[in-house]
Short mmCIF file of C-alpha atoms in Angstrom, two decimals:
data_model
loop_
_atom_site.label_atom_id
_atom_site.label_comp_id
_atom_site.label_asym_id
_atom_site.label_seq_id
_atom_site.Cartn_x
_atom_site.Cartn_y
_atom_site.Cartn_z
CA MET A 204 77.99 -75.81 134.20
CA LYS A 205 80.90 -77.81 135.68
CA ARG A 206 83.39 -75.86 133.57
CA GLY A 207 82.02 -72.52 134.87
CA LEU A 208 82.14 -73.72 138.47
CA SER A 209 85.72 -74.94 137.99
CA ARG A 210 86.75 -71.57 136.56
CA LEU A 211 85.09 -69.73 139.42
CA CYS A 212 86.90 -71.91 141.99
CA ALA A 213 90.22 -71.42 140.20
CA LEU A 214 89.68 -67.65 140.14
CA LEU A 215 88.83 -67.55 143.85
CA LEU A 216 91.91 -69.62 144.70
CA ALA A 217 94.07 -67.33 142.57
CA LEU A 218 92.72 -64.24 144.38
CA LEU A 219 93.07 -65.69 147.87
CA PRO A 220 96.73 -64.62 148.40
CA LEU A 221 95.79 -61.05 147.43
CA SER A 222 93.27 -60.89 150.26
CA ALA A 223 95.86 -61.43 153.04
CA PRO A 224 96.48 -57.69 153.62
CA ILE A 225 92.75 -57.23 154.15
CA LEU A 226 92.86 -59.71 157.01
CA ALA A 227 96.00 -58.23 158.59
CA HIS A 228 95.78 -57.00 162.17
CA HIS A 229 96.05 -53.28 162.89
CA GLY A 230 99.43 -51.91 163.83
CA SER A 231 100.67 -49.54 166.47
CA SER A 232 100.84 -46.40 164.35
CA ALA A 233 98.21 -44.67 166.49
CA TYR A 234 100.60 -44.77 169.45
CA GLU A 235 103.74 -42.76 170.25
CA ALA A 236 107.08 -44.59 170.00
CA GLY A 237 108.29 -43.50 173.43
CA LEU A 238 107.03 -45.01 176.65
CA THR A 239 105.06 -43.23 179.34
CA THR A 240 104.92 -44.50 182.94
CA LEU A 241 101.90 -43.72 185.13
CA LYS A 242 100.90 -44.52 188.73
CA ALA A 243 97.23 -45.36 188.75
CA THR A 244 94.23 -46.95 190.45
CA ILE A 245 92.32 -49.68 188.61
CA THR A 246 88.68 -48.92 187.89
CA GLY A 247 87.98 -51.72 185.43
CA TYR A 248 89.61 -54.85 183.95
CA GLU A 249 88.37 -57.19 181.21
CA LEU A 250 90.46 -60.19 180.13
CA MET A 251 88.94 -60.61 176.67
CA ASN A 252 89.57 -60.90 172.96
CA PRO A 253 90.68 -59.29 170.78
CA HIS A 254 92.42 -57.16 173.44
CA THR A 255 92.42 -57.13 177.20
CA GLN A 256 91.17 -53.75 178.43
CA LEU A 257 92.17 -51.86 181.58
CA SER A 258 90.54 -48.71 182.91
CA PHE A 259 92.30 -46.69 185.53
CA ASP A 260 92.41 -43.26 187.18
CA VAL A 261 95.59 -41.16 187.24
CA THR A 262 95.86 -38.17 189.56
CA SER A 263 97.78 -35.38 187.88
CA ALA A 264 98.10 -31.86 189.31
CA GLY A 265 95.23 -32.57 191.68
CA LYS A 266 92.86 -33.69 188.89
CA VAL A 267 91.74 -37.27 188.21
CA GLU A 268 92.25 -38.37 184.62
CA LYS A 269 90.30 -41.37 183.30
CA TRP A 270 92.57 -43.64 181.19
CA THR A 271 91.97 -46.74 179.08
CA CYS A 272 94.71 -49.21 178.23
CA GLU A 273 94.78 -51.91 175.58
CA ALA A 274 96.82 -55.07 176.13
CA SER A 275 97.22 -58.35 174.22
CA SER A 276 94.61 -61.05 173.68
CA ALA A 277 93.23 -63.10 176.55
CA LEU A 278 95.29 -66.14 175.47
CA THR A 279 98.54 -64.14 175.34
CA MET A 280 97.80 -62.53 178.68
CA ALA A 281 97.04 -65.96 180.23
CA ARG A 282 100.40 -67.24 178.96
CA LEU A 283 101.99 -64.26 180.76
CA GLY A 284 100.35 -65.26 184.03
CA TRP A 285 97.18 -63.14 183.95
CA ASN A 286 93.72 -64.43 184.93
CA LYS A 287 90.32 -62.87 185.62
CA SER A 288 91.34 -62.03 189.19
CA THR A 289 94.76 -60.50 188.43
CA LEU A 290 93.35 -56.99 188.86
CA LYS A 291 90.37 -55.60 190.70
CA PRO A 292 88.97 -52.11 191.16
CA GLY A 293 90.98 -50.15 193.71
CA ASP A 294 94.28 -51.89 193.01
CA GLN A 295 97.28 -49.56 192.88
CA ILE A 296 99.46 -50.13 189.81
CA THR A 297 102.24 -48.61 187.77
CA VAL A 298 101.80 -48.95 184.02
CA ALA A 299 104.22 -48.25 181.20
CA GLY A 300 103.09 -48.08 177.61
CA ASN A 301 102.75 -46.14 174.41
CA ARG A 302 100.41 -43.18 174.62
CA ALA A 303 97.97 -42.32 171.87
CA LYS A 304 99.41 -39.82 169.40
CA ASN A 305 96.19 -37.77 169.38
CA GLY A 306 96.63 -36.88 173.11
CA ALA A 307 93.67 -38.99 174.31
CA HIS A 308 94.10 -40.82 177.62
CA ILE A 309 94.62 -44.10 175.85
CA MET A 310 97.68 -46.34 176.04
CA ARG A 311 99.05 -49.58 174.57
CA LEU A 312 100.25 -51.57 177.57
CA ARG A 313 103.86 -52.71 177.65
CA LYS A 314 104.49 -53.29 181.38
CA LEU A 315 102.39 -53.38 184.58
CA VAL A 316 103.69 -53.48 188.16
CA LEU A 317 101.36 -54.33 191.03
CA ALA A 318 101.65 -52.61 194.43
CA ASN A 319 103.29 -55.80 195.83
CA GLY A 320 106.10 -55.42 193.24
CA LYS A 321 105.00 -58.23 190.92
CA GLU A 322 105.83 -57.27 187.29
CA PHE A 323 104.06 -58.26 184.11
CA ILE A 324 106.04 -57.54 180.96
CA ILE A 325 103.71 -57.50 177.95
CA GLU A 326 106.24 -56.41 175.32
CA ARG A 327 109.94 -55.73 175.69
CA GLY A 328 111.15 -52.42 174.38
CA GLU A 329 112.99 -49.22 175.10
CA ASP A 330 113.61 -47.80 178.55
CA TYR A 331 110.56 -46.68 180.50
CA THR A 332 110.24 -42.94 181.06
CA ASP A 333 107.96 -41.01 183.44
CA GLN A 334 105.23 -38.76 182.15
#
């Protein structure tokens, strides 16, 4: 009995390093490499894990587009100066990020600028380009 349990434990320990890729976090392959910049109005904001979520409206050619934006974890965002009252519905913002490759109105946030000019850089990267 003890020998079987020891073998099972040894086998599990030997397989543990092979399980690391299973636990790996998702990448950014669903997003375009280039950056898109949008002027928007906040409709929702949740500082949460695993990713902070922003919802905002963008007016384009007279039509309102509903967008969702994914940012870093609550801890990372707090280290960058964010808190639960950083954004509220109605706030005017400029966001820069990587758009979803499938054309959906989804973005990975890289930079946010409040109407008062305060900037929050989430990730450094290439130059920001307008949509």
